[in-house]
């Protein structure tokens, strides 16, 4: 129920909004390398671009006075006007255009497809690894499936929340979002395997104890470790959010949401899926309803 409260509104917003709000990386655009003669700070350049109507611009610092700027698609005239405006406002002594390239929507679409394949490959790899790692346990397939369910749960939580943020606050997703999502996948599986590994040890130590009791014991013994690890990471992410630059802000928000969801799913979803399958609770539930 707690998971449904988070996931279902996100799915509704995904349907209403037609998916996540894509950034320049996925819709195409222009990339421009600029070197300023005057000393221009990254925050100042970003503010000026916003004032000129490029609210979605992504600014990355390459050197002390050189920046890599991504904007919506520009032609040569628009690029020249942008450089002239920045020169007038920020660097009267001059600006050198280091590079200017177009990212077509076709290339952006390929990025989306490749990202989907990357997530799928990660999920398959995780499933096969968990299946192999627990091959000496009864029904090792179930451990792999339970880990994948927890992984999908965390992915849906992140995507659902960003669907809501995109519709309400106009927040876009970019390639940093995908990188962070893959990071969340790895973190979630790592936390799940810790509990599963503890469950394996308890099954070997207490073979006469029921699987449910061994599962409860394993979660209790791993609870402190999981919470401490996650809190340590959360403090680091919060520090980066407070003091880091806006370029990696989407990446940090995905990690922050993903760490919370991953900790919760490892404790409250993965092992429970294993138990539901073991005791055939779903079929019993339908029989009771009938």
JSON list of N, CA, C and O in Angstrom, two decimals, residues 99-146:
[
{"chain": "A", "resi": 99, "resn": "UNK", "atom": "N", "xyz": [33.60, 26.02, -30.41]},
{"chain": "A", "resi": 99, "resn": "UNK", "atom": "CA", "xyz": [32.93, 24.99, -31.21]},
{"chain": "A", "resi": 99, "resn": "UNK", "atom": "C", "xyz": [31.44, 25.31, -31.28]},
{"chain": "A", "resi": 99, "resn": "UNK", "atom": "O", "xyz": [30.90, 26.03, -30.43]},
{"chain": "A", "resi": 100, "resn": "UNK", "atom": "N", "xyz": [30.80, 24.79, -32.31]},
{"chain": "A", "resi": 100, "resn": "UNK", "atom": "CA", "xyz": [29.35, 24.94, -32.45]},
{"chain": "A", "resi": 100, "resn": "UNK", "atom": "C", "xyz": [28.83, 23.73, -33.23]},
{"chain": "A", "resi": 100, "resn": "UNK", "atom": "O", "xyz": [29.22, 23.51, -34.38]},
{"chain": "A", "resi": 101, "resn": "UNK", "atom": "N", "xyz": [27.97, 22.94, -32.59]},
{"chain": "A", "resi": 101, "resn": "UNK", "atom": "CA", "xyz": [27.46, 21.72, -33.20]},
{"chain": "A", "resi": 101, "resn": "UNK", "atom": "C", "xyz": [25.96, 21.60, -32.95]},
{"chain": "A", "resi": 101, "resn": "UNK", "atom": "O", "xyz": [25.43, 22.15, -31.97]},
{"chain": "A", "resi": 102, "resn": "UNK", "atom": "N", "xyz": [25.32, 20.85, -33.81]},
{"chain": "A", "resi": 102, "resn": "UNK", "atom": "CA", "xyz": [23.89, 20.56, -33.67]},
{"chain": "A", "resi": 102, "resn": "UNK", "atom": "C", "xyz": [23.70, 19.11, -33.26]},
{"chain": "A", "resi": 102, "resn": "UNK", "atom": "O", "xyz": [24.37, 18.21, -33.79]},
{"chain": "A", "resi": 103, "resn": "UNK", "atom": "N", "xyz": [22.82, 18.88, -32.30]},
{"chain": "A", "resi": 103, "resn": "UNK", "atom": "CA", "xyz": [22.42, 17.52, -31.91]},
{"chain": "A", "resi": 103, "resn": "UNK", "atom": "C", "xyz": [21.03, 17.30, -32.47]},
{"chain": "A", "resi": 103, "resn": "UNK", "atom": "O", "xyz": [20.05, 17.88, -32.00]},
{"chain": "A", "resi": 104, "resn": "UNK", "atom": "N", "xyz": [20.93, 16.48, -33.51]},
{"chain": "A", "resi": 104, "resn": "UNK", "atom": "CA", "xyz": [19.64, 16.30, -34.18]},
{"chain": "A", "resi": 104, "resn": "UNK", "atom": "C", "xyz": [18.71, 15.46, -33.33]},
{"chain": "A", "resi": 104, "resn": "UNK", "atom": "O", "xyz": [19.14, 14.65, -32.50]},
{"chain": "A", "resi": 105, "resn": "UNK", "atom": "N", "xyz": [17.38, 15.61, -33.52]},
{"chain": "A", "resi": 105, "resn": "UNK", "atom": "CA", "xyz": [16.42, 14.77, -32.80]},
{"chain": "A", "resi": 105, "resn": "UNK", "atom": "C", "xyz": [16.61, 13.28, -33.08]},
{"chain": "A", "resi": 105, "resn": "UNK", "atom": "O", "xyz": [16.28, 12.45, -32.24]},
{"chain": "A", "resi": 106, "resn": "UNK", "atom": "N", "xyz": [17.16, 12.93, -34.23]},
{"chain": "A", "resi": 106, "resn": "UNK", "atom": "CA", "xyz": [17.39, 11.52, -34.56]},
{"chain": "A", "resi": 106, "resn": "UNK", "atom": "C", "xyz": [18.43, 10.93, -33.61]},
{"chain": "A", "resi": 106, "resn": "UNK", "atom": "O", "xyz": [18.27, 9.84, -33.05]},
{"chain": "A", "resi": 107, "resn": "UNK", "atom": "N", "xyz": [19.54, 11.69, -33.41]},
{"chain": "A", "resi": 107, "resn": "UNK", "atom": "CA", "xyz": [20.58, 11.24, -32.49]},
{"chain": "A", "resi": 107, "resn": "UNK", "atom": "C", "xyz": [20.03, 11.17, -31.07]},
{"chain": "A", "resi": 107, "resn": "UNK", "atom": "O", "xyz": [20.32, 10.24, -30.29]},
{"chain": "A", "resi": 108, "resn": "UNK", "atom": "N", "xyz": [19.20, 12.15, -30.71]},
{"chain": "A", "resi": 108, "resn": "UNK", "atom": "CA", "xyz": [18.59, 12.16, -29.38]},
{"chain": "A", "resi": 108, "resn": "UNK", "atom": "C", "xyz": [17.70, 10.94, -29.18]},
{"chain": "A", "resi": 108, "resn": "UNK", "atom": "O", "xyz": [17.69, 10.32, -28.11]},
{"chain": "A", "resi": 109, "resn": "UNK", "atom": "N", "xyz": [16.93, 10.59, -30.21]},
{"chain": "A", "resi": 109, "resn": "UNK", "atom": "CA", "xyz": [16.06, 9.41, -30.12]},
{"chain": "A", "resi": 109, "resn": "UNK", "atom": "C", "xyz": [16.89, 8.14, -29.95]},
{"chain": "A", "resi": 109, "resn": "UNK", "atom": "O", "xyz": [16.52, 7.24, -29.20]},
{"chain": "A", "resi": 110, "resn": "UNK", "atom": "N", "xyz": [18.04, 8.07, -30.63]},
{"chain": "A", "resi": 110, "resn": "UNK", "atom": "CA", "xyz": [18.93, 6.92, -30.47]},
{"chain": "A", "resi": 110, "resn": "UNK", "atom": "C", "xyz": [19.45, 6.83, -29.04]},
{"chain": "A", "resi": 110, "resn": "UNK", "atom": "O", "xyz": [19.64, 5.74, -28.50]},
{"chain": "A", "resi": 111, "resn": "UNK", "atom": "N", "xyz": [19.70, 7.99, -28.42]},
{"chain": "A", "resi": 111, "resn": "UNK", "atom": "CA", "xyz": [20.15, 8.01, -27.04]},
{"chain": "A", "resi": 111, "resn": "UNK", "atom": "C", "xyz": [19.11, 7.38, -26.12]},
{"chain": "A", "resi": 111, "resn": "UNK", "atom": "O", "xyz": [19.43, 6.60, -25.21]},
{"chain": "A", "resi": 112, "resn": "UNK", "atom": "N", "xyz": [17.83, 7.70, -26.35]},
{"chain": "A", "resi": 112, "resn": "UNK", "atom": "CA", "xyz": [16.74, 7.15, -25.54]},
{"chain": "A", "resi": 112, "resn": "UNK", "atom": "C", "xyz": [16.69, 5.63, -25.71]},
{"chain": "A", "resi": 112, "resn": "UNK", "atom": "O", "xyz": [16.58, 4.88, -24.73]},
{"chain": "A", "resi": 113, "resn": "UNK", "atom": "N", "xyz": [16.76, 5.17, -26.96]},
{"chain": "A", "resi": 113, "resn": "UNK", "atom": "CA", "xyz": [16.70, 3.72, -27.22]},
{"chain": "A", "resi": 113, "resn": "UNK", "atom": "C", "xyz": [17.88, 3.01, -26.57]},
{"chain": "A", "resi": 113, "resn": "UNK", "atom": "O", "xyz": [17.71, 1.95, -25.92]},
{"chain": "A", "resi": 114, "resn": "UNK", "atom": "N", "xyz": [19.07, 3.57, -26.72]},
{"chain": "A", "resi": 114, "resn": "UNK", "atom": "CA", "xyz": [20.25, 2.96, -26.10]},
{"chain": "A", "resi": 114, "resn": "UNK", "atom": "C", "xyz": [20.14, 2.94, -24.58]},
{"chain": "A", "resi": 114, "resn": "UNK", "atom": "O", "xyz": [20.60, 1.98, -23.94]},
{"chain": "A", "resi": 115, "resn": "UNK", "atom": "N", "xyz": [19.55, 3.97, -24.03]},
{"chain": "A", "resi": 115, "resn": "UNK", "atom": "CA", "xyz": [19.37, 4.02, -22.57]},
{"chain": "A", "resi": 115, "resn": "UNK", "atom": "C", "xyz": [18.42, 2.91, -22.11]},
{"chain": "A", "resi": 115, "resn": "UNK", "atom": "O", "xyz": [18.66, 2.26, -21.08]},
{"chain": "A", "resi": 116, "resn": "UNK", "atom": "N", "xyz": [17.35, 2.70, -22.86]},
{"chain": "A", "resi": 116, "resn": "UNK", "atom": "CA", "xyz": [16.41, 1.64, -22.52]},
{"chain": "A", "resi": 116, "resn": "UNK", "atom": "C", "xyz": [17.09, 0.27, -22.59]},
{"chain": "A", "resi": 116, "resn": "UNK", "atom": "O", "xyz": [16.88, -0.59, -21.72]},
{"chain": "A", "resi": 117, "resn": "UNK", "atom": "N", "xyz": [17.90, 0.06, -23.61]},
{"chain": "A", "resi": 117, "resn": "UNK", "atom": "CA", "xyz": [18.64, -1.20, -23.71]},
{"chain": "A", "resi": 117, "resn": "UNK", "atom": "C", "xyz": [19.62, -1.35, -22.55]},
{"chain": "A", "resi": 117, "resn": "UNK", "atom": "O", "xyz": [19.83, -2.47, -22.05]},
{"chain": "A", "resi": 118, "resn": "UNK", "atom": "N", "xyz": [20.22, -0.24, -22.12]},
{"chain": "A", "resi": 118, "resn": "UNK", "atom": "CA", "xyz": [21.17, -0.29, -21.00]},
{"chain": "A", "resi": 118, "resn": "UNK", "atom": "C", "xyz": [20.47, -0.72, -19.71]},
{"chain": "A", "resi": 118, "resn": "UNK", "atom": "O", "xyz": [20.98, -1.56, -18.96]},
{"chain": "A", "resi": 119, "resn": "UNK", "atom": "N", "xyz": [19.29, -0.16, -19.46]},
{"chain": "A", "resi": 119, "resn": "UNK", "atom": "CA", "xyz": [18.53, -0.52, -18.26]},
{"chain": "A", "resi": 119, "resn": "UNK", "atom": "C", "xyz": [18.11, -1.98, -18.34]},
{"chain": "A", "resi": 119, "resn": "UNK", "atom": "O", "xyz": [18.19, -2.74, -17.35]},
{"chain": "A", "resi": 120, "resn": "UNK", "atom": "N", "xyz": [17.65, -2.42, -19.52]},
{"chain": "A", "resi": 120, "resn": "UNK", "atom": "CA", "xyz": [17.24, -3.81, -19.70]},
{"chain": "A", "resi": 120, "resn": "UNK", "atom": "C", "xyz": [18.42, -4.76, -19.49]},
{"chain": "A", "resi": 120, "resn": "UNK", "atom": "O", "xyz": [18.29, -5.81, -18.82]},
{"chain": "A", "resi": 121, "resn": "UNK", "atom": "N", "xyz": [19.57, -4.40, -20.07]},
{"chain": "A", "resi": 121, "resn": "UNK", "atom": "CA", "xyz": [20.76, -5.25, -19.91]},
{"chain": "A", "resi": 121, "resn": "UNK", "atom": "C", "xyz": [21.18, -5.33, -18.45]},
{"chain": "A", "resi": 121, "resn": "UNK", "atom": "O", "xyz": [21.57, -6.41, -17.96]},
{"chain": "A", "resi": 122, "resn": "UNK", "atom": "N", "xyz": [21.08, -4.21, -17.73]},
{"chain": "A", "resi": 122, "resn": "UNK", "atom": "CA", "xyz": [21.42, -4.22, -16.31]},
{"chain": "A", "resi": 122, "resn": "UNK", "atom": "C", "xyz": [20.48, -5.14, -15.53]},
{"chain": "A", "resi": 122, "resn": "UNK", "atom": "O", "xyz": [20.93, -5.91, -14.67]},
{"chain": "A", "resi": 123, "resn": "UNK", "atom": "N", "xyz": [19.18, -5.08, -15.84]},
{"chain": "A", "resi": 123, "resn": "UNK", "atom": "CA", "xyz": [18.21, -5.92, -15.14]},
{"chain": "A", "resi": 123, "resn": "UNK", "atom": "C", "xyz": [18.46, -7.40, -15.41]},
{"chain": "A", "resi": 123, "resn": "UNK", "atom": "O", "xyz": [18.44, -8.22, -14.49]},
{"chain": "A", "resi": 124, "resn": "UNK", "atom": "N", "xyz": [18.73, -7.75, -16.67]},
{"chain": "A", "resi": 124, "resn": "UNK", "atom": "CA", "xyz": [19.01, -9.15, -17.02]},
{"chain": "A", "resi": 124, "resn": "UNK", "atom": "C", "xyz": [20.28, -9.62, -16.33]},
{"chain": "A", "resi": 124, "resn": "UNK", "atom": "O", "xyz": [20.35, -10.74, -15.79]},
{"chain": "A", "resi": 125, "resn": "UNK", "atom": "N", "xyz": [21.31, -8.78, -16.35]},
{"chain": "A", "resi": 125, "resn": "UNK", "atom": "CA", "xyz": [22.56, -9.13, -15.69]},
{"chain": "A", "resi": 125, "resn": "UNK", "atom": "C", "xyz": [22.38, -9.36, -14.19]},
{"chain": "A", "resi": 125, "resn": "UNK", "atom": "O", "xyz": [22.93, -10.32, -13.63]},
{"chain": "A", "resi": 126, "resn": "UNK", "atom": "N", "xyz": [21.60, -8.50, -13.56]},
{"chain": "A", "resi": 126, "resn": "UNK", "atom": "CA", "xyz": [21.32, -8.65, -12.12]},
{"chain": "A", "resi": 126, "resn": "UNK", "atom": "C", "xyz": [20.60, -9.96, -11.86]},
{"chain": "A", "resi": 126, "resn": "UNK", "atom": "O", "xyz": [20.93, -10.72, -10.93]},
{"chain": "A", "resi": 127, "resn": "UNK", "atom": "N", "xyz": [19.58, -10.24, -12.68]},
{"chain": "A", "resi": 127, "resn": "UNK", "atom": "CA", "xyz": [18.80, -11.47, -12.51]},
{"chain": "A", "resi": 127, "resn": "UNK", "atom": "C", "xyz": [19.68, -12.71, -12.61]},
{"chain": "A", "resi": 127, "resn": "UNK", "atom": "O", "xyz": [19.62, -13.61, -11.76]},
{"chain": "A", "resi": 128, "resn": "UNK", "atom": "N", "xyz": [20.52, -12.76, -13.64]},
{"chain": "A", "resi": 128, "resn": "UNK", "atom": "CA", "xyz": [21.38, -13.92, -13.85]},
{"chain": "A", "resi": 128, "resn": "UNK", "atom": "C", "xyz": [22.40, -14.06, -12.72]},
{"chain": "A", "resi": 128, "resn": "UNK", "atom": "O", "xyz": [22.68, -15.18, -12.26]},
{"chain": "A", "resi": 129, "resn": "UNK", "atom": "N", "xyz": [22.94, -12.93, -12.26]},
{"chain": "A", "resi": 129, "resn": "UNK", "atom": "CA", "xyz": [23.93, -13.00, -11.19]},
{"chain": "A", "resi": 129, "resn": "UNK", "atom": "C", "xyz": [23.30, -13.52, -9.89]},
{"chain": "A", "resi": 129, "resn": "UNK", "atom": "O", "xyz": [23.87, -14.40, -9.22]},
{"chain": "A", "resi": 130, "resn": "UNK", "atom": "N", "xyz": [22.13, -12.98, -9.52]},
{"chain": "A", "resi": 130, "resn": "UNK", "atom": "CA", "xyz": [21.48, -13.41, -8.27]},
{"chain": "A", "resi": 130, "resn": "UNK", "atom": "C", "xyz": [21.09, -14.88, -8.37]},
{"chain": "A", "resi": 130, "resn": "UNK", "atom": "O", "xyz": [21.25, -15.65, -7.41]},
{"chain": "A", "resi": 131, "resn": "UNK", "atom": "N", "xyz": [20.57, -15.27, -9.52]},
{"chain": "A", "resi": 131, "resn": "UNK", "atom": "CA", "xyz": [20.21, -16.68, -9.73]},
{"chain": "A", "resi": 131, "resn": "UNK", "atom": "C", "xyz": [21.43, -17.57, -9.52]},
{"chain": "A", "resi": 131, "resn": "UNK", "atom": "O", "xyz": [21.35, -18.61, -8.85]},
{"chain": "A", "resi": 132, "resn": "UNK", "atom": "N", "xyz": [22.58, -17.17, -10.10]},
{"chain": "A", "resi": 132, "resn": "UNK", "atom": "CA", "xyz": [23.79, -17.97, -9.96]},
{"chain": "A", "resi": 132, "resn": "UNK", "atom": "C", "xyz": [24.33, -17.94, -8.53]},
{"chain": "A", "resi": 132, "resn": "UNK", "atom": "O", "xyz": [24.77, -18.97, -8.00]},
{"chain": "A", "resi": 133, "resn": "UNK", "atom": "N", "xyz": [24.29, -16.76, -7.89]},
{"chain": "A", "resi": 133, "resn": "UNK", "atom": "CA", "xyz": [24.85, -16.62, -6.54]},
{"chain": "A", "resi": 133, "resn": "UNK", "atom": "C", "xyz": [24.10, -17.47, -5.52]},
{"chain": "A", "resi": 133, "resn": "UNK", "atom": "O", "xyz": [24.69, -17.96, -4.55]},
{"chain": "A", "resi": 134, "resn": "UNK", "atom": "N", "xyz": [22.80, -17.70, -5.74]},
{"chain": "A", "resi": 134, "resn": "UNK", "atom": "CA", "xyz": [21.99, -18.47, -4.80]},
{"chain": "A", "resi": 134, "resn": "UNK", "atom": "C", "xyz": [21.61, -19.84, -5.38]},
{"chain": "A", "resi": 134, "resn": "UNK", "atom": "O", "xyz": [20.58, -20.40, -5.04]},
{"chain": "A", "resi": 135, "resn": "UNK", "atom": "N", "xyz": [22.50, -20.34, -6.24]},
{"chain": "A", "resi": 135, "resn": "UNK", "atom": "CA", "xyz": [22.20, -21.61, -6.93]},
{"chain": "A", "resi": 135, "resn": "UNK", "atom": "C", "xyz": [22.13, -22.79, -5.97]},
{"chain": "A", "resi": 135, "resn": "UNK", "atom": "O", "xyz": [21.52, -23.82, -6.29]},
{"chain": "A", "resi": 136, "resn": "UNK", "atom": "N", "xyz": [22.77, -22.69, -4.80]},
{"chain": "A", "resi": 136, "resn": "UNK", "atom": "CA", "xyz": [22.75, -23.80, -3.83]},
{"chain": "A", "resi": 136, "resn": "UNK", "atom": "C", "xyz": [21.54, -23.75, -2.91]},
{"chain": "A", "resi": 136, "resn": "UNK", "atom": "O", "xyz": [21.38, -24.64, -2.07]},
{"chain": "A", "resi": 137, "resn": "UNK", "atom": "N", "xyz": [20.71, -22.72, -3.06]},
{"chain": "A", "resi": 137, "resn": "UNK", "atom": "CA", "xyz": [19.51, -22.60, -2.23]},
{"chain": "A", "resi": 137, "resn": "UNK", "atom": "C", "xyz": [18.32, -23.24, -2.95]},
{"chain": "A", "resi": 137, "resn": "UNK", "atom": "O", "xyz": [18.33, -23.35, -4.19]},
{"chain": "A", "resi": 138, "resn": "UNK", "atom": "N", "xyz": [17.28, -23.64, -2.21]},
{"chain": "A", "resi": 138, "resn": "UNK", "atom": "CA", "xyz": [16.07, -24.13, -2.87]},
{"chain": "A", "resi": 138, "resn": "UNK", "atom": "C", "xyz": [15.43, -23.02, -3.70]},
{"chain": "A", "resi": 138, "resn": "UNK", "atom": "O", "xyz": [15.33, -21.87, -3.25]},
{"chain": "A", "resi": 139, "resn": "UNK", "atom": "N", "xyz": [15.04, -23.31, -4.91]},
{"chain": "A", "resi": 139, "resn": "UNK", "atom": "CA", "xyz": [14.38, -22.36, -5.81]},
{"chain": "A", "resi": 139, "resn": "UNK", "atom": "C", "xyz": [15.19, -21.08, -5.98]},
{"chain": "A", "resi": 139, "resn": "UNK", "atom": "O", "xyz": [14.73, -19.98, -5.63]},
{"chain": "A", "resi": 140, "resn": "UNK", "atom": "N", "xyz": [16.41, -21.16, -6.52]},
{"chain": "A", "resi": 140, "resn": "UNK", "atom": "CA", "xyz": [17.23, -19.94, -6.68]},
{"chain": "A", "resi": 140, "resn": "UNK", "atom": "C", "xyz": [16.61, -18.94, -7.65]},
{"chain": "A", "resi": 140, "resn": "UNK", "atom": "O", "xyz": [16.90, -17.74, -7.57]},
{"chain": "A", "resi": 141, "resn": "UNK", "atom": "N", "xyz": [15.76, -19.43, -8.57]},
{"chain": "A", "resi": 141, "resn": "UNK", "atom": "CA", "xyz": [15.10, -18.53, -9.51]},
{"chain": "A", "resi": 141, "resn": "UNK", "atom": "C", "xyz": [14.30, -17.46, -8.79]},
{"chain": "A", "resi": 141, "resn": "UNK", "atom": "O", "xyz": [14.23, -16.31, -9.23]},
{"chain": "A", "resi": 142, "resn": "UNK", "atom": "N", "xyz": [13.70, -17.84, -7.68]},
{"chain": "A", "resi": 142, "resn": "UNK", "atom": "CA", "xyz": [12.84, -16.90, -6.94]},
{"chain": "A", "resi": 142, "resn": "UNK", "atom": "C", "xyz": [13.63, -15.72, -6.38]},
{"chain": "A", "resi": 142, "resn": "UNK", "atom": "O", "xyz": [13.12, -14.61, -6.31]},
{"chain": "A", "resi": 143, "resn": "UNK", "atom": "N", "xyz": [14.87, -15.97, -5.98]},
{"chain": "A", "resi": 143, "resn": "UNK", "atom": "CA", "xyz": [15.71, -14.88, -5.47]},
{"chain": "A", "resi": 143, "resn": "UNK", "atom": "C", "xyz": [15.98, -13.85, -6.56]},
{"chain": "A", "resi": 143, "resn": "UNK", "atom": "O", "xyz": [15.94, -12.64, -6.33]},
{"chain": "A", "resi": 144, "resn": "UNK", "atom": "N", "xyz": [16.26, -14.35, -7.77]},
{"chain": "A", "resi": 144, "resn": "UNK", "atom": "CA", "xyz": [16.50, -13.43, -8.88]},
{"chain": "A", "resi": 144, "resn": "UNK", "atom": "C", "xyz": [15.27, -12.63, -9.23]},
{"chain": "A", "resi": 144, "resn": "UNK", "atom": "O", "xyz": [15.35, -11.41, -9.45]},
{"chain": "A", "resi": 145, "resn": "UNK", "atom": "N", "xyz": [14.11, -13.28, -9.26]},
{"chain": "A", "resi": 145, "resn": "UNK", "atom": "CA", "xyz": [12.87, -12.58, -9.58]},
{"chain": "A", "resi": 145, "resn": "UNK", "atom": "C", "xyz": [12.54, -11.54, -8.51]},
{"chain": "A", "resi": 145, "resn": "UNK", "atom": "O", "xyz": [12.13, -10.42, -8.81]},
{"chain": "A", "resi": 146, "resn": "UNK", "atom": "N", "xyz": [12.71, -11.92, -7.24]},
{"chain": "A", "resi": 146, "resn": "UNK", "atom": "CA", "xyz": [12.42, -10.98, -6.14]},
{"chain": "A", "resi": 146, "resn": "UNK", "atom": "C", "xyz": [13.32, -9.76, -6.22]},
{"chain": "A", "resi": 146, "resn": "UNK", "atom": "O", "xyz": [12.88, -8.62, -5.98]}
]
